[in-house]
Short mmCIF file of C-alpha atoms (C1' of nucleotides) in Angstrom, two decimals:
data_model
loop_
_atom_site.label_atom_id
_atom_site.label_comp_id
_atom_site.label_asym_id
_atom_site.label_seq_id
_atom_site.Cartn_x
_atom_site.Cartn_y
_atom_site.Cartn_z
CA MET A 1 0.00 0.00 0.00
CA ALA A 2 0.96 3.59 -0.52
CA ARG A 3 3.17 5.09 2.10
CA LEU A 4 1.21 7.63 4.13
CA SER A 5 2.21 10.26 6.64
CA PRO A 6 1.79 9.18 10.26
CA ASP A 7 -1.20 11.47 10.71
CA ASP A 8 -2.93 10.20 7.59
CA ARG A 9 -2.22 6.61 8.48
CA ARG A 10 -3.54 6.96 12.00
CA GLN A 11 -6.67 8.50 10.55
CA ALA A 12 -6.97 5.71 8.00
CA ILE A 13 -6.70 3.11 10.77
CA THR A 14 -9.35 4.90 12.82
CA ASP A 15 -11.67 5.12 9.81
CA ALA A 16 -11.18 1.47 8.96
CA THR A 17 -11.80 0.47 12.57
CA LEU A 18 -15.09 2.34 12.57
CA ALA A 19 -16.11 0.80 9.28
CA VAL A 20 -15.60 -2.65 10.76
CA ALA A 21 -17.15 -1.78 14.12
CA ARG A 22 -20.19 -0.51 12.29
CA ARG A 23 -20.70 -4.00 10.89
CA LYS A 24 -19.52 -6.21 13.74
CA GLY A 25 -19.56 -4.04 16.84
CA LEU A 26 -16.58 -2.67 18.74
CA GLY A 27 -16.14 -5.73 20.92
CA ALA A 28 -15.89 -8.04 17.92
CA THR A 29 -13.47 -5.92 15.90
CA THR A 30 -10.03 -7.50 15.45
CA VAL A 31 -6.65 -6.30 14.26
CA ARG A 32 -6.91 -8.35 11.09
CA ASP A 33 -10.38 -7.02 10.33
CA VAL A 34 -9.02 -3.51 10.41
CA ALA A 35 -5.98 -4.39 8.28
CA THR A 36 -8.14 -6.12 5.67
CA GLU A 37 -10.52 -3.17 5.62
CA MET A 38 -7.57 -0.84 4.93
CA GLY A 39 -6.02 -3.25 2.45
CA THR A 40 -2.75 -3.39 4.38
CA SER A 41 -0.94 -5.80 6.65
CA SER A 42 -1.89 -6.28 10.28
CA GLY A 43 1.56 -5.40 11.54
CA LEU A 44 0.99 -1.82 10.45
CA ILE A 45 -1.64 -1.26 13.10
CA HIS A 46 0.78 -2.04 15.91
CA HIS A 47 3.29 0.33 14.39
CA TYR A 48 0.90 3.15 15.29
CA PHE A 49 -0.97 1.85 18.32
CA ASP A 50 0.36 0.20 21.46
CA SER A 51 -2.51 -2.21 21.76
CA MET A 52 -5.92 -3.10 20.38
CA ASP A 53 -7.44 -1.36 23.38
CA ASP A 54 -5.84 1.86 22.11
CA VAL A 55 -7.16 1.34 18.60
CA LEU A 56 -10.69 0.77 19.82
CA ALA A 57 -10.54 3.66 22.27
CA THR A 58 -9.32 6.05 19.57
CA ALA A 59 -11.94 4.88 17.10
CA PHE A 60 -14.73 5.16 19.63
CA ASP A 61 -13.47 8.59 20.62
CA GLU A 62 -13.65 9.71 17.00
CA ALA A 63 -17.17 8.40 16.38
CA ALA A 64 -18.66 9.60 19.64
CA SER A 65 -16.96 12.99 19.44
CA ARG A 66 -18.30 13.43 15.94
CA ASP A 67 -21.85 12.79 17.17
CA LEU A 68 -21.33 15.16 20.06
CA ALA A 69 -20.01 17.91 17.80
CA ARG A 70 -22.91 17.45 15.39
CA ALA A 71 -25.36 17.74 18.28
CA ARG A 72 -23.59 20.86 19.57
CA THR A 73 -23.85 22.47 16.15
CA ALA A 74 -27.50 21.59 15.71
CA ILE A 75 -28.27 22.89 19.18
CA GLY A 76 -26.30 26.09 18.73
CA ASP A 77 -28.63 27.18 15.96
CA LYS A 78 -31.76 27.11 18.07
CA PRO A 79 -32.92 30.25 19.85
CA SER A 80 -34.82 28.91 22.85
CA ALA A 81 -33.70 26.41 25.45
CA ALA A 82 -36.86 24.39 24.83
CA ALA A 83 -36.03 24.08 21.13
CA GLN A 84 -32.45 23.17 22.01
CA LEU A 85 -33.65 20.38 24.26
CA ASP A 86 -35.89 19.04 21.51
CA VAL A 87 -32.97 18.98 19.10
CA PHE A 88 -30.82 17.21 21.66
CA ILE A 89 -33.43 14.52 22.21
CA ASP A 90 -33.96 14.13 18.50
CA SER A 91 -30.28 13.82 17.67
CA TYR A 92 -29.66 11.33 20.48
CA ALA A 93 -32.57 8.97 19.92
CA PRO A 94 -31.37 6.03 17.82
CA VAL A 95 -32.94 4.16 14.94
CA GLN A 96 -33.39 0.38 15.19
CA SER A 97 -29.99 -0.51 13.87
CA ASP A 98 -28.15 2.59 15.09
CA TRP A 99 -24.49 1.72 15.02
CA THR A 100 -23.27 4.56 17.21
CA MET A 101 -25.58 3.43 19.98
CA GLN A 102 -24.32 -0.13 19.56
CA LEU A 103 -20.82 1.34 19.94
CA TRP A 104 -21.91 2.84 23.23
CA LEU A 105 -23.34 -0.47 24.41
CA ASP A 106 -20.06 -2.16 23.57
CA ALA A 107 -18.05 0.59 25.23
CA TRP A 108 -20.04 0.40 28.46
CA ALA A 109 -19.72 -3.37 28.59
CA GLU A 110 -16.04 -3.47 27.64
CA ALA A 111 -15.11 -0.60 29.94
CA ALA A 112 -14.54 -3.03 32.78
CA ARG A 113 -11.93 -4.88 30.75
CA ARG A 114 -10.32 -2.19 28.56
CA PRO A 115 -8.84 0.72 30.52
CA ALA A 116 -8.26 3.04 27.55
CA LEU A 117 -11.81 2.52 26.33
CA GLN A 118 -13.22 3.17 29.77
CA GLN A 119 -11.40 6.48 30.02
CA VAL A 120 -12.75 7.67 26.68
CA SER A 121 -16.25 6.45 27.42
CA ARG A 122 -16.27 8.15 30.79
CA ARG A 123 -15.04 11.45 29.40
CA LEU A 124 -17.54 11.53 26.56
CA ASN A 125 -20.43 10.58 28.81
CA ARG A 126 -19.49 13.48 31.05
CA GLU A 127 -19.41 15.81 28.06
CA TRP A 128 -22.87 14.78 26.96
CA GLN A 129 -24.13 15.42 30.46
CA SER A 130 -22.47 18.85 30.43
CA LEU A 131 -24.18 19.66 27.17
CA VAL A 132 -27.57 18.88 28.66
CA ARG A 133 -26.77 20.74 31.87
CA GLU A 134 -25.80 23.85 29.91
CA ILE A 135 -29.05 23.80 27.98
CA ILE A 136 -30.95 23.50 31.23
CA GLU A 137 -28.99 26.30 32.88
CA ARG A 138 -29.63 28.63 29.96
CA GLY A 139 -33.31 27.73 30.15
CA VAL A 140 -33.41 28.53 33.84
CA GLU A 141 -31.70 31.88 33.25
CA SER A 142 -34.22 32.82 30.57
CA GLY A 143 -37.07 31.69 32.78
CA ALA A 144 -38.18 28.94 30.38
CA PHE A 145 -37.18 26.13 32.74
CA ALA A 146 -37.38 25.66 36.49
CA THR A 147 -35.19 23.33 38.52
CA ASP A 148 -33.27 23.49 41.78
CA ASP A 149 -30.54 21.10 40.62
CA ALA A 150 -29.51 21.40 36.98
CA ASP A 151 -26.77 18.82 37.39
CA ALA A 152 -29.10 16.11 38.69
CA ALA A 153 -31.75 17.04 36.14
CA ALA A 154 -29.22 16.68 33.34
CA TRP A 155 -28.14 13.27 34.59
CA ARG A 156 -31.73 12.15 34.82
CA LEU A 157 -32.54 13.35 31.32
CA LEU A 158 -29.46 11.83 29.76
CA SER A 159 -30.07 8.58 31.64
CA VAL A 160 -33.67 8.16 30.66
CA LEU A 161 -32.59 8.71 27.08
CA ASP A 162 -29.73 6.21 27.41
CA GLY A 163 -32.01 3.67 29.04
CA LEU A 164 -34.70 3.98 26.40
CA ALA A 165 -32.27 4.13 23.48
CA LEU A 166 -30.60 0.99 24.73
CA GLN A 167 -33.89 -0.90 24.51
CA VAL A 168 -34.34 0.11 20.89
CA VAL A 169 -30.90 -1.10 19.86
CA ALA A 170 -30.47 -4.17 22.06
CA HIS A 171 -34.04 -5.50 21.93
CA ASP A 172 -35.17 -4.24 18.60
CA ALA A 173 -38.90 -3.63 18.32
CA LEU A 174 -39.53 -3.88 22.08
CA ILE A 175 -40.00 -0.14 21.91
CA THR A 176 -39.60 2.21 18.93
CA ARG A 177 -37.61 5.34 18.23
CA ASP A 178 -40.85 7.32 18.34
CA ASP A 179 -41.50 6.04 21.87
CA VAL A 180 -38.04 7.17 22.90
CA VAL A 181 -38.53 10.69 21.59
CA GLU A 182 -42.04 11.09 22.94
CA TRP A 183 -41.32 9.62 26.35
CA THR A 184 -38.13 11.62 26.82
CA ARG A 185 -39.88 14.85 25.87
CA SER A 186 -42.50 13.99 28.42
CA ALA A 187 -39.83 13.38 31.05
CA ALA A 188 -38.19 16.70 30.20
CA ALA A 189 -41.49 18.50 30.59
CA ARG A 190 -42.02 16.99 34.03
CA GLU A 191 -38.44 17.68 34.98
CA LEU A 192 -38.17 21.31 33.95
CA THR A 193 -41.61 22.83 34.19
CA LYS A 194 -42.91 24.43 37.35
CA GLY A 195 -46.41 23.40 38.38
CA ALA A 196 -48.66 21.91 35.72
CA TRP A 197 -47.23 20.84 32.39
CA HIS A 198 -48.56 20.07 28.96
CA VAL A 199 -47.36 17.52 26.49
CA SER A 200 -48.54 17.90 22.95
CA MET B 1 -15.93 -36.06 38.37
CA ALA B 2 -18.92 -37.67 39.97
CA ARG B 3 -21.69 -38.62 37.66
CA LEU B 4 -24.67 -36.33 38.13
CA SER B 5 -28.26 -36.44 36.94
CA PRO B 6 -28.91 -34.29 33.87
CA ASP B 7 -30.82 -31.76 35.96
CA ASP B 8 -28.09 -31.46 38.55
CA ARG B 9 -25.42 -31.21 35.90
CA ARG B 10 -27.21 -28.49 34.00
CA GLN B 11 -27.56 -26.61 37.24
CA ALA B 12 -23.88 -27.12 38.03
CA ILE B 13 -22.91 -25.78 34.63
CA THR B 14 -25.13 -22.75 35.09
CA ASP B 15 -23.68 -22.09 38.55
CA ALA B 16 -20.13 -22.44 37.31
CA THR B 17 -20.85 -20.13 34.38
CA LEU B 18 -22.12 -17.47 36.74
CA ALA B 19 -19.12 -17.85 39.01
CA VAL B 20 -16.83 -17.21 36.04
CA ALA B 21 -19.00 -14.45 34.58
CA ARG B 22 -18.91 -12.72 37.94
CA ARG B 23 -15.13 -12.48 37.61
CA LYS B 24 -14.64 -11.97 33.89
CA GLY B 25 -17.98 -10.80 32.56
CA LEU B 26 -20.45 -12.74 30.41
CA GLY B 27 -18.85 -11.82 27.10
CA ALA B 28 -15.44 -13.08 28.19
CA THR B 29 -16.63 -16.39 29.63
CA THR B 30 -15.44 -19.42 27.65
CA VAL B 31 -16.28 -23.11 27.57
CA ARG B 32 -12.97 -24.02 29.12
CA ASP B 33 -13.40 -21.48 31.92
CA VAL B 34 -16.67 -23.08 32.89
CA ALA B 35 -15.25 -26.61 32.70
CA THR B 36 -12.26 -25.67 34.87
CA GLU B 37 -14.55 -23.98 37.37
CA MET B 38 -16.61 -27.17 37.63
CA GLY B 39 -13.53 -29.37 37.66
CA THR B 40 -14.69 -31.34 34.62
CA SER B 41 -13.82 -31.59 30.96
CA SER B 42 -14.98 -29.06 28.42
CA GLY B 43 -16.72 -31.66 26.30
CA LEU B 44 -19.29 -32.09 29.04
CA ILE B 45 -20.70 -28.63 28.50
CA HIS B 46 -21.55 -29.41 24.89
CA HIS B 47 -23.24 -32.61 25.99
CA TYR B 48 -25.88 -30.45 27.71
CA PHE B 49 -25.94 -27.26 25.68
CA ASP B 50 -26.10 -26.80 21.93
CA SER B 51 -23.80 -23.79 21.91
CA MET B 52 -21.99 -21.32 24.10
CA ASP B 53 -24.74 -18.83 23.33
CA ASP B 54 -27.16 -21.24 25.03
CA VAL B 55 -24.94 -21.61 28.08
CA LEU B 56 -24.60 -17.87 28.52
CA ALA B 57 -28.30 -17.25 27.90
CA THR B 58 -29.29 -19.87 30.49
CA ALA B 59 -26.83 -18.53 33.05
CA PHE B 60 -27.93 -14.95 32.53
CA ASP B 61 -31.55 -16.04 32.78
CA GLU B 62 -30.85 -17.68 36.12
CA ALA B 63 -29.02 -14.70 37.61
CA ALA B 64 -31.41 -12.05 36.37
CA SER B 65 -34.51 -14.06 37.26
CA ARG B 66 -33.14 -14.53 40.77
CA ASP B 67 -32.76 -10.76 41.15
CA LEU B 68 -36.23 -10.20 39.78
CA ALA B 69 -37.76 -12.76 42.15
CA ARG B 70 -35.94 -11.21 45.10
CA ALA B 71 -37.27 -7.79 44.16
CA ARG B 72 -40.79 -9.16 43.77
CA THR B 73 -40.64 -10.69 47.23
CA ALA B 74 -39.26 -7.56 48.85
CA ILE B 75 -41.92 -5.48 47.13
CA GLY B 76 -44.74 -7.83 48.03
CA ASP B 77 -44.19 -7.15 51.71
CA LYS B 78 -44.75 -3.43 51.51
CA PRO B 79 -48.21 -1.99 52.11
CA SER B 80 -48.21 1.22 50.07
CA ALA B 81 -47.34 1.72 46.45
CA ALA B 82 -44.94 4.49 47.44
CA ALA B 83 -43.05 2.12 49.75
CA GLN B 84 -43.04 -0.54 47.03
CA LEU B 85 -41.48 1.90 44.60
CA ASP B 86 -38.78 2.79 47.11
CA VAL B 87 -37.95 -0.86 47.60
CA PHE B 88 -37.80 -1.37 43.86
CA ILE B 89 -35.38 1.52 43.42
CA ASP B 90 -33.27 0.37 46.30
CA SER B 91 -33.03 -3.21 45.11
CA TYR B 92 -32.19 -2.19 41.55
CA ALA B 93 -29.54 0.43 42.24
CA PRO B 94 -26.13 -1.21 41.94
CA VAL B 95 -22.98 -0.88 44.02
CA GLN B 96 -19.70 0.13 42.29
CA SER B 97 -18.66 -3.38 41.37
CA ASP B 98 -22.14 -4.83 40.97
CA TRP B 99 -21.74 -7.97 38.96
CA THR B 100 -25.37 -8.45 38.02
CA MET B 101 -25.42 -4.99 36.46
CA GLN B 102 -22.22 -5.84 34.59
CA LEU B 103 -24.06 -8.94 33.36
CA TRP B 104 -26.79 -6.69 32.03
CA LEU B 105 -24.27 -4.47 30.27
CA ASP B 106 -22.74 -7.52 28.64
CA ALA B 107 -26.15 -8.89 27.71
CA TRP B 108 -27.24 -5.65 26.07
CA ALA B 109 -24.02 -5.39 24.10
CA GLU B 110 -23.89 -9.05 23.10
CA ALA B 111 -27.59 -9.19 22.23
CA ALA B 112 -26.79 -8.10 18.68
CA ARG B 113 -24.47 -11.08 18.20
CA ARG B 114 -26.05 -13.82 20.36
CA PRO B 115 -29.67 -14.61 19.50
CA ALA B 116 -30.43 -16.76 22.54
CA LEU B 117 -29.03 -14.16 24.88
CA GLN B 118 -31.04 -11.42 23.20
CA GLN B 119 -34.24 -13.33 23.67
CA VAL B 120 -33.63 -13.81 27.39
CA SER B 121 -32.51 -10.23 27.88
CA ARG B 122 -35.56 -8.90 26.10
CA ARG B 123 -37.96 -11.05 28.10
CA LEU B 124 -36.43 -10.13 31.44
CA ASN B 125 -36.33 -6.44 30.62
CA ARG B 126 -40.00 -6.62 29.78
CA GLU B 127 -40.71 -8.37 33.08
CA TRP B 128 -38.92 -5.66 35.06
CA GLN B 129 -40.96 -3.05 33.24
CA SER B 130 -44.15 -4.96 34.05
CA LEU B 131 -43.18 -5.04 37.71
CA VAL B 132 -42.82 -1.27 37.77
CA ARG B 133 -46.01 -0.77 35.80
CA GLU B 134 -47.98 -2.90 38.25
CA ILE B 135 -46.69 -0.89 41.20
CA ILE B 136 -47.72 2.30 39.45
CA GLU B 137 -51.14 0.93 38.56
CA ARG B 138 -51.80 -0.09 42.14
CA GLY B 139 -50.68 3.35 43.26
CA VAL B 140 -53.08 5.00 40.85
CA GLU B 141 -55.95 2.81 42.05
CA SER B 142 -55.28 3.71 45.66
CA GLY B 143 -54.98 7.37 44.77
CA ALA B 144 -51.35 7.60 45.86
CA PHE B 145 -50.06 8.14 42.34
CA ALA B 146 -51.31 10.07 39.36
CA THR B 147 -50.43 9.35 35.74
CA ASP B 148 -52.25 9.14 32.46
CA ASP B 149 -49.94 6.50 31.00
CA ALA B 150 -48.65 3.90 33.44
CA ASP B 151 -46.87 1.99 30.72
CA ALA B 152 -44.82 4.98 29.56
CA ALA B 153 -44.18 6.06 33.14
CA ALA B 154 -42.85 2.58 33.96
CA TRP B 155 -40.54 2.63 30.95
CA ARG B 156 -39.24 6.06 31.92
CA LEU B 157 -38.61 5.04 35.51
CA LEU B 158 -36.90 1.80 34.60
CA SER B 159 -34.85 3.58 31.97
CA VAL B 160 -33.62 6.39 34.17
CA LEU B 161 -32.59 3.74 36.67
CA ASP B 162 -30.86 1.69 33.97
CA GLY B 163 -29.10 4.76 32.61
CA LEU B 164 -27.86 5.90 36.00
CA ALA B 165 -26.93 2.41 37.19
CA LEU B 166 -24.92 1.89 34.05
CA GLN B 167 -22.80 4.94 34.86
CA VAL B 168 -21.97 3.57 38.30
CA VAL B 169 -20.81 0.23 36.97
CA ALA B 170 -19.14 1.23 33.69
CA HIS B 171 -17.54 4.50 34.82
CA ASP B 172 -17.00 3.84 38.47
CA ALA B 173 -16.99 6.92 40.66
CA LEU B 174 -18.45 9.20 37.97
CA ILE B 175 -21.63 9.07 40.01
CA THR B 176 -22.37 7.05 43.14
CA ARG B 177 -25.03 4.59 44.19
CA ASP B 178 -26.47 7.23 46.48
CA ASP B 179 -26.89 9.57 43.52
CA VAL B 180 -28.73 6.84 41.66
CA VAL B 181 -31.18 6.23 44.49
CA GLU B 182 -31.76 9.89 45.25
CA TRP B 183 -32.12 10.98 41.65
CA THR B 184 -34.43 8.13 40.72
CA ARG B 185 -36.65 8.84 43.71
CA SER B 186 -36.77 12.41 42.57
CA ALA B 187 -37.73 11.34 39.05
CA ALA B 188 -40.44 9.09 40.47
CA ALA B 189 -41.86 11.94 42.52
CA ARG B 190 -42.03 14.17 39.44
CA GLU B 191 -43.46 11.35 37.38
CA LEU B 192 -46.23 10.19 39.68
CA THR B 193 -47.32 13.17 41.74
CA LYS B 194 -50.06 15.52 40.63
CA GLY B 195 -49.25 19.23 40.85
CA ALA B 196 -46.47 20.29 43.23
CA TRP B 197 -44.16 17.66 44.64
CA HIS B 198 -41.75 17.42 47.51
CA VAL B 199 -38.50 15.55 47.68
CA SER B 200 -37.03 14.98 51.12
"C1'" DC C 1 23.46 9.93 -6.41
"C1'" DG C 2 23.86 7.61 -1.85
"C1'" DC C 3 22.35 7.06 2.80
"C1'" DG C 4 19.64 7.00 6.78
"C1'" DT C 5 15.08 7.21 8.53
"C1'" DT C 6 10.89 5.03 8.80
"C1'" DG C 7 6.51 3.35 6.72
"C1'" DT C 8 5.20 -1.23 5.48
"C1'" DT C 9 5.21 -6.19 4.85
"C1'" DG C 10 4.07 -10.85 5.89
"C1'" DG C 11 4.51 -14.32 8.56
"C1'" DA C 12 5.92 -16.51 13.18
"C1'" DC C 13 4.33 -17.14 17.74
"C1'" DA C 14 1.90 -18.81 21.77
"C1'" DA C 15 -2.28 -18.77 23.45
"C1'" DG C 16 -7.04 -19.24 23.02
"C1'" DT C 17 -11.73 -20.16 20.62
"C1'" DG C 18 -16.17 -23.22 19.98
"C1'" DC C 19 -17.18 -27.63 18.73
"C1'" DG C 20 -17.11 -32.74 17.78
"C1'" DC C 21 -16.12 -37.50 18.70
"C1'" DA C 22 -14.21 -42.04 19.95
"C1'" DA C 23 -13.21 -44.12 24.17
"C1'" DT C 24 -14.05 -44.87 28.99
"C1'" DA C 25 -16.40 -44.85 33.45
"C1'" DT C 26 -20.44 -45.26 36.05
"C1'" DG C 27 -24.99 -45.97 37.40
"C1'" DT C 28 -29.67 -48.44 36.86
"C1'" DG C 29 -33.03 -51.91 35.32
"C1'" DC C 30 -33.38 -56.61 34.46
"C1'" DG D 1 -24.17 -60.03 38.00
"C1'" DC D 2 -24.92 -58.70 33.44
"C1'" DA D 3 -26.16 -55.46 29.94
"C1'" DC D 4 -27.46 -51.37 28.37
"C1'" DA D 5 -27.80 -46.38 28.61
"C1'" DT D 6 -25.48 -42.44 29.25
"C1'" DA D 7 -22.50 -39.27 31.88
"C1'" DT D 8 -17.88 -38.02 31.33
"C1'" DT D 9 -13.31 -37.82 29.49
"C1'" DG D 10 -9.53 -36.06 26.88
"C1'" DC D 11 -7.94 -34.75 23.03
"C1'" DG D 12 -8.11 -33.28 18.12
"C1'" DC D 13 -9.71 -30.11 14.66
"C1'" DA D 14 -9.76 -25.82 12.26
"C1'" DC D 15 -9.60 -21.45 13.16
"C1'" DT D 16 -8.89 -16.86 15.46
"C1'" DT D 17 -6.75 -13.83 18.71
"C1'" DG D 18 -3.09 -9.92 20.01
"C1'" DT D 19 1.60 -9.11 19.68
"C1'" DC D 20 6.10 -9.03 17.86
"C1'" DC D 21 10.00 -8.67 14.51
"C1'" DA D 22 13.32 -9.26 10.72
"C1'" DA D 23 13.19 -7.93 6.19
"C1'" DC D 24 11.90 -4.81 2.41
"C1'" DA D 25 10.80 -0.43 0.19
"C1'" DA D 26 9.94 4.36 -0.35
"C1'" DC D 27 10.98 8.91 0.78
"C1'" DG D 28 13.82 13.21 2.08
"C1'" DC D 29 18.14 15.18 2.92
"C1'" DG D 30 22.95 15.78 1.98
#
DNA sequence: CGCGTTGTTGGACAAGTGCGCAATATGTGC
DNA sequence: GCACATATTGCGCACTTGTCCAACAACGCG
């Protein structure tokens, strides 16, 4: 294969890893899978990464960060905190065969056994929670939302979304993506509205 | 090893599988691990189970069903729906190194690749949701709770608990077990109380 | 052009995987 | 006590895993 610069090659490895993980899941992705996907030898991967744990952690970092950045952008456009929350919910809710969510499932399960992956997963989960917390805080400032603990509220909102999304991906057709969106919106309304609330 | 009756042997295999899974996780449990744990040969496992997927599914079924039964019993004792809900939350919230929760993480991740495991995981998840829904329905009947959709409320409650519990086990020390209990109680209060609510 | 740096190869390596099967041990019904 | 059923063994099979390394090749600098 063509000789690439270290940066390009690392990127190529990460891309190839994600392409494989998309098909087989993170936990089932092997060195040789990645090499075959790139059309190179397997030894090349270890020239750039210390271990398979590193490869998977880097790849997961890339995919999850990309989703996070996309959500941030989509949210940034919206004027009101309520609209921002809707966009967040919409961009997080997975479709039946959502491969990013399957990546998260793998990451959570493998975290106990792969230190590098755990670190990445933990950091990104915290960032998602921060994103939600910031939306809530802005909403409270503008008077649109009411809560006495934005941090806890953000964790609850993110968690209900994680919990529901997980059902869609792991147990396909037990509940649907529409359920996830509707039920999370309903939870957000209960969480952030003072007194009586209305769900459309 | 001593010759056991088919029933006893199947039980022994299931027990041994759980003992290994407790240490290494479901996804990392192998035929030979289980055989060594039992002190028998590996061929014996395939005499009783068609595939490793079957072994893992049966073992997970056993462990998760046990937890569910224990929760049912603990809940059955309590007089009020509110007390029942507290017991449910308390018995579901995991400690840092909770191995049953790690089993769930593995099951959710592996579900995409192991059909038998997916089936068991789906069924047991549904049963947990039913348990919560029944508590809510009894609470509504007695006037203690208020909701217009017990099914959705149960999914939301179970999901927020799943989502929070997952953080404790996968990203230890990001949030604590106490956070999980407190925040879920708070979510339940918002979910099931009409008008203003109070959290102690 | 030549030379050193380094990206890349391709296979060796030891360990591990699920699964299958002939042979053996053990218990039960006759 | 014999025979049959079957629980159990122990190893083989074909394959996969992560990691490592000597050799080869391409590029940039002098």
